[in-house]
PDB file of C-alpha atoms in Angstrom:
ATOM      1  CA  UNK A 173       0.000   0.000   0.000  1.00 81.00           C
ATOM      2  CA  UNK A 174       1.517   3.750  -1.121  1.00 85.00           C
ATOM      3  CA  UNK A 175       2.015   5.874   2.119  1.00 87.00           C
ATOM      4  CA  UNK A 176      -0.292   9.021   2.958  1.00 88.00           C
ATOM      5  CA  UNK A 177      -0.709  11.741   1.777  1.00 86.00           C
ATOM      6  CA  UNK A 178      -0.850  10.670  -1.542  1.00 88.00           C
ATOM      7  CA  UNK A 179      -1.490  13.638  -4.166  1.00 91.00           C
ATOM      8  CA  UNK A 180      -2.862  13.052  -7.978  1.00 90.00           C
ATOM      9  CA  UNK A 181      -2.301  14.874 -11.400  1.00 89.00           C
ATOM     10  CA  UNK A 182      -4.354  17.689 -10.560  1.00 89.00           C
ATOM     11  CA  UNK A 183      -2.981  18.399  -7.247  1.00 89.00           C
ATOM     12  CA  UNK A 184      -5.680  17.023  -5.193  1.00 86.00           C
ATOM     13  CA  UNK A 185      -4.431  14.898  -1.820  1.00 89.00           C
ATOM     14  CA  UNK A 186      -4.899  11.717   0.293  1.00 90.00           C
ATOM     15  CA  UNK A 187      -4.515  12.569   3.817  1.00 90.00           C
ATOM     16  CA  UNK A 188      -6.012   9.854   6.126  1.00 86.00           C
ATOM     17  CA  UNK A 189      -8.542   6.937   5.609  1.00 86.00           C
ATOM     18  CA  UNK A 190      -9.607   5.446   9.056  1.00 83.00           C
ATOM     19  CA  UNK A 191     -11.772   2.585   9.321  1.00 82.00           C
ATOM     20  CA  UNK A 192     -15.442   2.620  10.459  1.00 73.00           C
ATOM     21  CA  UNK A 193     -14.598   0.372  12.977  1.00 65.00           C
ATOM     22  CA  UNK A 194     -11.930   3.123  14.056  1.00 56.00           C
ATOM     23  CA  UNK A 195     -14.626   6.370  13.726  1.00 55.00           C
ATOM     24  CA  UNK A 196     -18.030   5.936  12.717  1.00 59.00           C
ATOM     25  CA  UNK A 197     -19.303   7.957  10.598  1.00 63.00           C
ATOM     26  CA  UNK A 198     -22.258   9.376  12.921  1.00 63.00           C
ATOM     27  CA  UNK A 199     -19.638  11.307  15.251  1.00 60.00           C
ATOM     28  CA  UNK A 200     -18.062  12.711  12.315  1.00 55.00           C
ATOM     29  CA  UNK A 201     -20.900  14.217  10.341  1.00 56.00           C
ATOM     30  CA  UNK A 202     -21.803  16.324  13.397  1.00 49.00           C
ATOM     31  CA  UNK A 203     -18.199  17.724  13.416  1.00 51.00           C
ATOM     32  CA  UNK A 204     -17.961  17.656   9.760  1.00 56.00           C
ATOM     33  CA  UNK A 205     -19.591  17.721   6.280  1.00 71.00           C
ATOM     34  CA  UNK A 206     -19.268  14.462   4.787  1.00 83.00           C
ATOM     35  CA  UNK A 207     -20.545  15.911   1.741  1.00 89.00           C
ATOM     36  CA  UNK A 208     -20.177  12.615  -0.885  1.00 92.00           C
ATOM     37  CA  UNK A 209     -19.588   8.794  -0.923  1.00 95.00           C
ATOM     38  CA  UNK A 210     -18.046   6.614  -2.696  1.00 97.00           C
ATOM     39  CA  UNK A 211     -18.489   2.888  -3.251  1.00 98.00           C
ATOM     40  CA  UNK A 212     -15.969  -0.147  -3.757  1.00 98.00           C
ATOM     41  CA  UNK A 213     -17.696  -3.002  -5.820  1.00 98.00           C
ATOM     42  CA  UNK A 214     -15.967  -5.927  -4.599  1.00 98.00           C
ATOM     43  CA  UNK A 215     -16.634  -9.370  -6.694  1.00 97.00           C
ATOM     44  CA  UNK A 216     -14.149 -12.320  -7.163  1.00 94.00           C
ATOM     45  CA  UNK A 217     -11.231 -10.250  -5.696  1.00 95.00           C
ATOM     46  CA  UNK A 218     -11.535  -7.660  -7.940  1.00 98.00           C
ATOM     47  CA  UNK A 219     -13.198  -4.164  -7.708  1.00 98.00           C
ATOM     48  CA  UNK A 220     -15.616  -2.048  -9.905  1.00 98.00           C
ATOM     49  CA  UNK A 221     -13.680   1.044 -11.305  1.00 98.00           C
ATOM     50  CA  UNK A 222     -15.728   3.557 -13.618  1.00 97.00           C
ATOM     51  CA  UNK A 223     -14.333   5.761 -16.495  1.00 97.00           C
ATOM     52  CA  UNK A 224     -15.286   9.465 -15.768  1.00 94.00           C
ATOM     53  CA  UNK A 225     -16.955  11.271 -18.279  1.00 91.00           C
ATOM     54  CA  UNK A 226     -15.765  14.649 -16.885  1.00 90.00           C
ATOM     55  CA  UNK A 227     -12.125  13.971 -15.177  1.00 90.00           C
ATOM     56  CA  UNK A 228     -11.641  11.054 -18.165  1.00 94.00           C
ATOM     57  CA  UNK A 229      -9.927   8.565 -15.586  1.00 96.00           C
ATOM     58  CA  UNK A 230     -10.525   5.448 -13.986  1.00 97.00           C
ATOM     59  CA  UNK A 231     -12.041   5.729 -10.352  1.00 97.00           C
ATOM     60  CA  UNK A 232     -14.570   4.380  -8.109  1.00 98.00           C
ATOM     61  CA  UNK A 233     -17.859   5.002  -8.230  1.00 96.00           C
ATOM     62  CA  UNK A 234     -19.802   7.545  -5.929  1.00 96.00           C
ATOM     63  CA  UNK A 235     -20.958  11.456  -5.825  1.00 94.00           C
ATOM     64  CA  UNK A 236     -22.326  14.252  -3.345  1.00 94.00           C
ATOM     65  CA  UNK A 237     -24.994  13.767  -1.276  1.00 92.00           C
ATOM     66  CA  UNK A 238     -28.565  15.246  -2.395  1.00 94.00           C
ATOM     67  CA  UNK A 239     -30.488  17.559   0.069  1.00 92.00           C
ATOM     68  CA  UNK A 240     -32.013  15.363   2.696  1.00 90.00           C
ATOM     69  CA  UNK A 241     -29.831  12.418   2.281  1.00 90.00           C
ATOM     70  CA  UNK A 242     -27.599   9.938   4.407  1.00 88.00           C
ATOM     71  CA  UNK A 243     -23.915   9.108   3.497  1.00 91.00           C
ATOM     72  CA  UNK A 244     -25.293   5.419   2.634  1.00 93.00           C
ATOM     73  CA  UNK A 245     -28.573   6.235   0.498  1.00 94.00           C
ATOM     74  CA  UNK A 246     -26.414   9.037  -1.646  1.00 94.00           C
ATOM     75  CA  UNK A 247     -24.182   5.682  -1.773  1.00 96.00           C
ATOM     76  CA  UNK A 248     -26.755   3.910  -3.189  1.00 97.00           C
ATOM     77  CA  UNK A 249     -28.374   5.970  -5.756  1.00 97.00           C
ATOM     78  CA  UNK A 250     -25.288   6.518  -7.313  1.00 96.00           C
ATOM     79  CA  UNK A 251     -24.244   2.642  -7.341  1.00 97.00           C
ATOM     80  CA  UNK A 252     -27.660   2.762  -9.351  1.00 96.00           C
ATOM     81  CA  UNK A 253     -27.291   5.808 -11.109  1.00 95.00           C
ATOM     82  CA  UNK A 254     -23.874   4.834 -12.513  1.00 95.00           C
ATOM     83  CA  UNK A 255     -24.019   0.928 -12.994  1.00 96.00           C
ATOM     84  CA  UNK A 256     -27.476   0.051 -12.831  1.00 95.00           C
ATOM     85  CA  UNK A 257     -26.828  -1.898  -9.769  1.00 97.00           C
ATOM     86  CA  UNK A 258     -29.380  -1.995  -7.052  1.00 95.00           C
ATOM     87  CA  UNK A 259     -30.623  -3.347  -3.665  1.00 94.00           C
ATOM     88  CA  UNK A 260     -27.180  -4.817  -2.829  1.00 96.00           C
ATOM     89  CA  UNK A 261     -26.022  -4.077   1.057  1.00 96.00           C
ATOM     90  CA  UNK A 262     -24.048  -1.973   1.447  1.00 95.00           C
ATOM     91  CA  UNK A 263     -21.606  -1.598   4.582  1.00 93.00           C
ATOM     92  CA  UNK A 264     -20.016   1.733   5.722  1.00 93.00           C
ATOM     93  CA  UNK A 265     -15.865   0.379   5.067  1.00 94.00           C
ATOM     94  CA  UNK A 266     -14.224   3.994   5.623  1.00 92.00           C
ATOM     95  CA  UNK A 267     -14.145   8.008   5.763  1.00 91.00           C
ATOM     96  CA  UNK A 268     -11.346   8.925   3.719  1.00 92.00           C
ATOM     97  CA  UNK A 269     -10.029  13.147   4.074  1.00 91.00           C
ATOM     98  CA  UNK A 270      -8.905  15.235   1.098  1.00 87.00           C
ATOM     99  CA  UNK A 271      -7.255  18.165   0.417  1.00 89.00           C
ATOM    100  CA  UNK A 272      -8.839  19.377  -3.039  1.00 88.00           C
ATOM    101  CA  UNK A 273      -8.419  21.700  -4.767  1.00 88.00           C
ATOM    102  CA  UNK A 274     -10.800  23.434  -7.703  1.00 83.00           C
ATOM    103  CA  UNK A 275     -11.925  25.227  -5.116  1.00 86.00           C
ATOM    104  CA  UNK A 276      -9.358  24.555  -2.323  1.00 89.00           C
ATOM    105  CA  UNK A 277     -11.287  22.177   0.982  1.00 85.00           C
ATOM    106  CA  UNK A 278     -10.752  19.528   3.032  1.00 87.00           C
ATOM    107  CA  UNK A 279     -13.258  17.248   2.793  1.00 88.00           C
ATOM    108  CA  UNK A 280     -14.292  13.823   4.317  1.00 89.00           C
ATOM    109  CA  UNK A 281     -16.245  10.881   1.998  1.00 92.00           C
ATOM    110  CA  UNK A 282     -18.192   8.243   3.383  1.00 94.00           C
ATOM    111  CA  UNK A 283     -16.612   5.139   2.163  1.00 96.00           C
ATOM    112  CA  UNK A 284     -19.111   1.992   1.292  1.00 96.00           C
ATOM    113  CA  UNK A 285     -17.854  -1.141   0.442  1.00 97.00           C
ATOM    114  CA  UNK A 286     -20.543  -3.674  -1.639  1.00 97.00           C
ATOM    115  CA  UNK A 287     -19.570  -7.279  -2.131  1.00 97.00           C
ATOM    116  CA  UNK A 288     -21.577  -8.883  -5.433  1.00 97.00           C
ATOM    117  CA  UNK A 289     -21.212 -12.929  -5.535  1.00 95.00           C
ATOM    118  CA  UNK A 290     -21.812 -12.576  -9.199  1.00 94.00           C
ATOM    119  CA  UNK A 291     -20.554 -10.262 -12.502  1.00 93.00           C
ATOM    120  CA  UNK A 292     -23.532  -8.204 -12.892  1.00 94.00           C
ATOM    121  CA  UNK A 293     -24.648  -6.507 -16.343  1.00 94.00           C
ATOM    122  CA  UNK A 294     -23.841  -3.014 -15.877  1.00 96.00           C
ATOM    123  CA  UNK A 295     -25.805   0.310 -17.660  1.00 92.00           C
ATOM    124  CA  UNK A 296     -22.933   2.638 -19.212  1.00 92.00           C
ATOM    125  CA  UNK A 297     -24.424   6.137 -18.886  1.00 90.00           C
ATOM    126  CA  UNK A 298     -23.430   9.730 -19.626  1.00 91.00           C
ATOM    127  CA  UNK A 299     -21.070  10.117 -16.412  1.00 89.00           C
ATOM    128  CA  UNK A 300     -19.796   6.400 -16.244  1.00 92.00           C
ATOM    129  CA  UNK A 301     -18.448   5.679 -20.102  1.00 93.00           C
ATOM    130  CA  UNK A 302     -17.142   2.131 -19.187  1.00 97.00           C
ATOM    131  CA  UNK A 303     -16.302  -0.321 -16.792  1.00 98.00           C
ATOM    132  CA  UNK A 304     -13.437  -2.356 -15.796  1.00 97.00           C
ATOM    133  CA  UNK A 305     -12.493  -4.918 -12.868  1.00 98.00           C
ATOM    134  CA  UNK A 306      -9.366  -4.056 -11.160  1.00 98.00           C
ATOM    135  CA  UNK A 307      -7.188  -6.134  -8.877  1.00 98.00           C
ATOM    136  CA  UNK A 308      -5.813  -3.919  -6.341  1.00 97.00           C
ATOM    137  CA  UNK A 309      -2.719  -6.056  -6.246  1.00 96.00           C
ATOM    138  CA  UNK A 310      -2.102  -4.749 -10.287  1.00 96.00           C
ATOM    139  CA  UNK A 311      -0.375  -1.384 -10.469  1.00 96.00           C
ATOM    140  CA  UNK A 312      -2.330   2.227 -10.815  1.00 96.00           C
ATOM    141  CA  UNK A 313      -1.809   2.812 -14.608  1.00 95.00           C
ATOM    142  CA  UNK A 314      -1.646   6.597 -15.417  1.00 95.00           C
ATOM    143  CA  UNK A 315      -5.419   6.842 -16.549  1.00 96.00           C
ATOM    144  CA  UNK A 316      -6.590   5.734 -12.827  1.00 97.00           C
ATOM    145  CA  UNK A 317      -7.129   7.737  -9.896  1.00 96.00           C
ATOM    146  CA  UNK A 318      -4.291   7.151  -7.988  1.00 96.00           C
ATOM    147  CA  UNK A 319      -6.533   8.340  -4.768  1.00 95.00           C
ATOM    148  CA  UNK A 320      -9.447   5.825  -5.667  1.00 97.00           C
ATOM    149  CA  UNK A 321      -6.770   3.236  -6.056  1.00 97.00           C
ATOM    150  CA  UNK A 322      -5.347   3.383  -2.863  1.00 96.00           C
ATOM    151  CA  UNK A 323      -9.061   3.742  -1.402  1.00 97.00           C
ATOM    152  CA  UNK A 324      -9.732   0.491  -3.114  1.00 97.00           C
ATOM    153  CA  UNK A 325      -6.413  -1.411  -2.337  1.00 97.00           C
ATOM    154  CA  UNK A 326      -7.005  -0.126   1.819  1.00 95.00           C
ATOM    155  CA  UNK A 327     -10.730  -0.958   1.965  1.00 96.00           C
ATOM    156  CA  UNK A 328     -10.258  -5.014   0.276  1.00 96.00           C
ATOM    157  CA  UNK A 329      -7.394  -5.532   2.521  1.00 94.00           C
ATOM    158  CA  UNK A 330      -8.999  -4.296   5.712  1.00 89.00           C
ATOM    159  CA  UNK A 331     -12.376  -6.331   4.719  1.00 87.00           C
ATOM    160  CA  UNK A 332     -10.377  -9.452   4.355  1.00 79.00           C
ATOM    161  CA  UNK A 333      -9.164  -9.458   7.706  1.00 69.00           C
TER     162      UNK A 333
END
């Protein structure tokens, strides 16, 4: 696993990933906005990466939060949203911390992880071009998220403790 912080192309940074079992998410969100969350699509070792419309990278799945709605249901409409994938459980894995930038923040995610016994079909759409399964143990090839990657690779090894 790379060390933290861990920064990307665009400048954006890593700084921390702690495990729900280490702060749950509920004593967080009153100290901080937890404004999106992402998802890691675990099946047969390998997880679900997305290719971004907009950023035009591999990365996991996820997005802000609506008005009105938990880490884990913004968690789910977007597994939907993005992959056509629904009604799967899924089980708060993380919060990993940022420093972004475009506008400069910190900023904490709600990380979900989903485990799928099968390949399902999946629904390319307008934000999500294509799909590919990744084995964290493969190296982060220059068109991935290098932060998603290491979200990925931490999340699947904690999970198979």
């Amino acid at each position: 696993m790379a060390e933290l912080p861990l920064h990307d192309r665009v400048g954006n940074v890593s700084v921390g990933l702690r495990s729900a079992a280490d702060e749950p998410l509920e004593p967080l969100t009153a100290r901080a906005a937890v404004p999106a969350s992402l998802v890691v699509v675990l099946c047969v070792g390998a997880v679900l990466m997305i290719f971004d419309s907009r950023r035009r990278q591999w990365e996991l799945l996820g997005g802000m939060r609506e008005p009105g709605e938990t880490p884990r249901e913004a968690a789910a409409r977007e597994l939907d949203e993005e992959t056509g994938i629904r009604g799967v459980p899924l089980s708060l894995a993380a919060v990993a911390e940022f420093d972004l930038r475009r506008p400069e923040r910190r900023e904490s995610l709600a990380v979900y992880l989903a485990r799928l016994e099968f390949v399902p079909r999946l629904r390319a759409n307008d934000e999500a071009l294509a799909f590919r399964w990744w084995l964290p143990s493969e190296p982060v090839s220059e068109d991935m998220s290098p932060l998603d990657a290491e979200i990925a690779r931490r999340v699947v090894h904690s999970s198979s403790r």
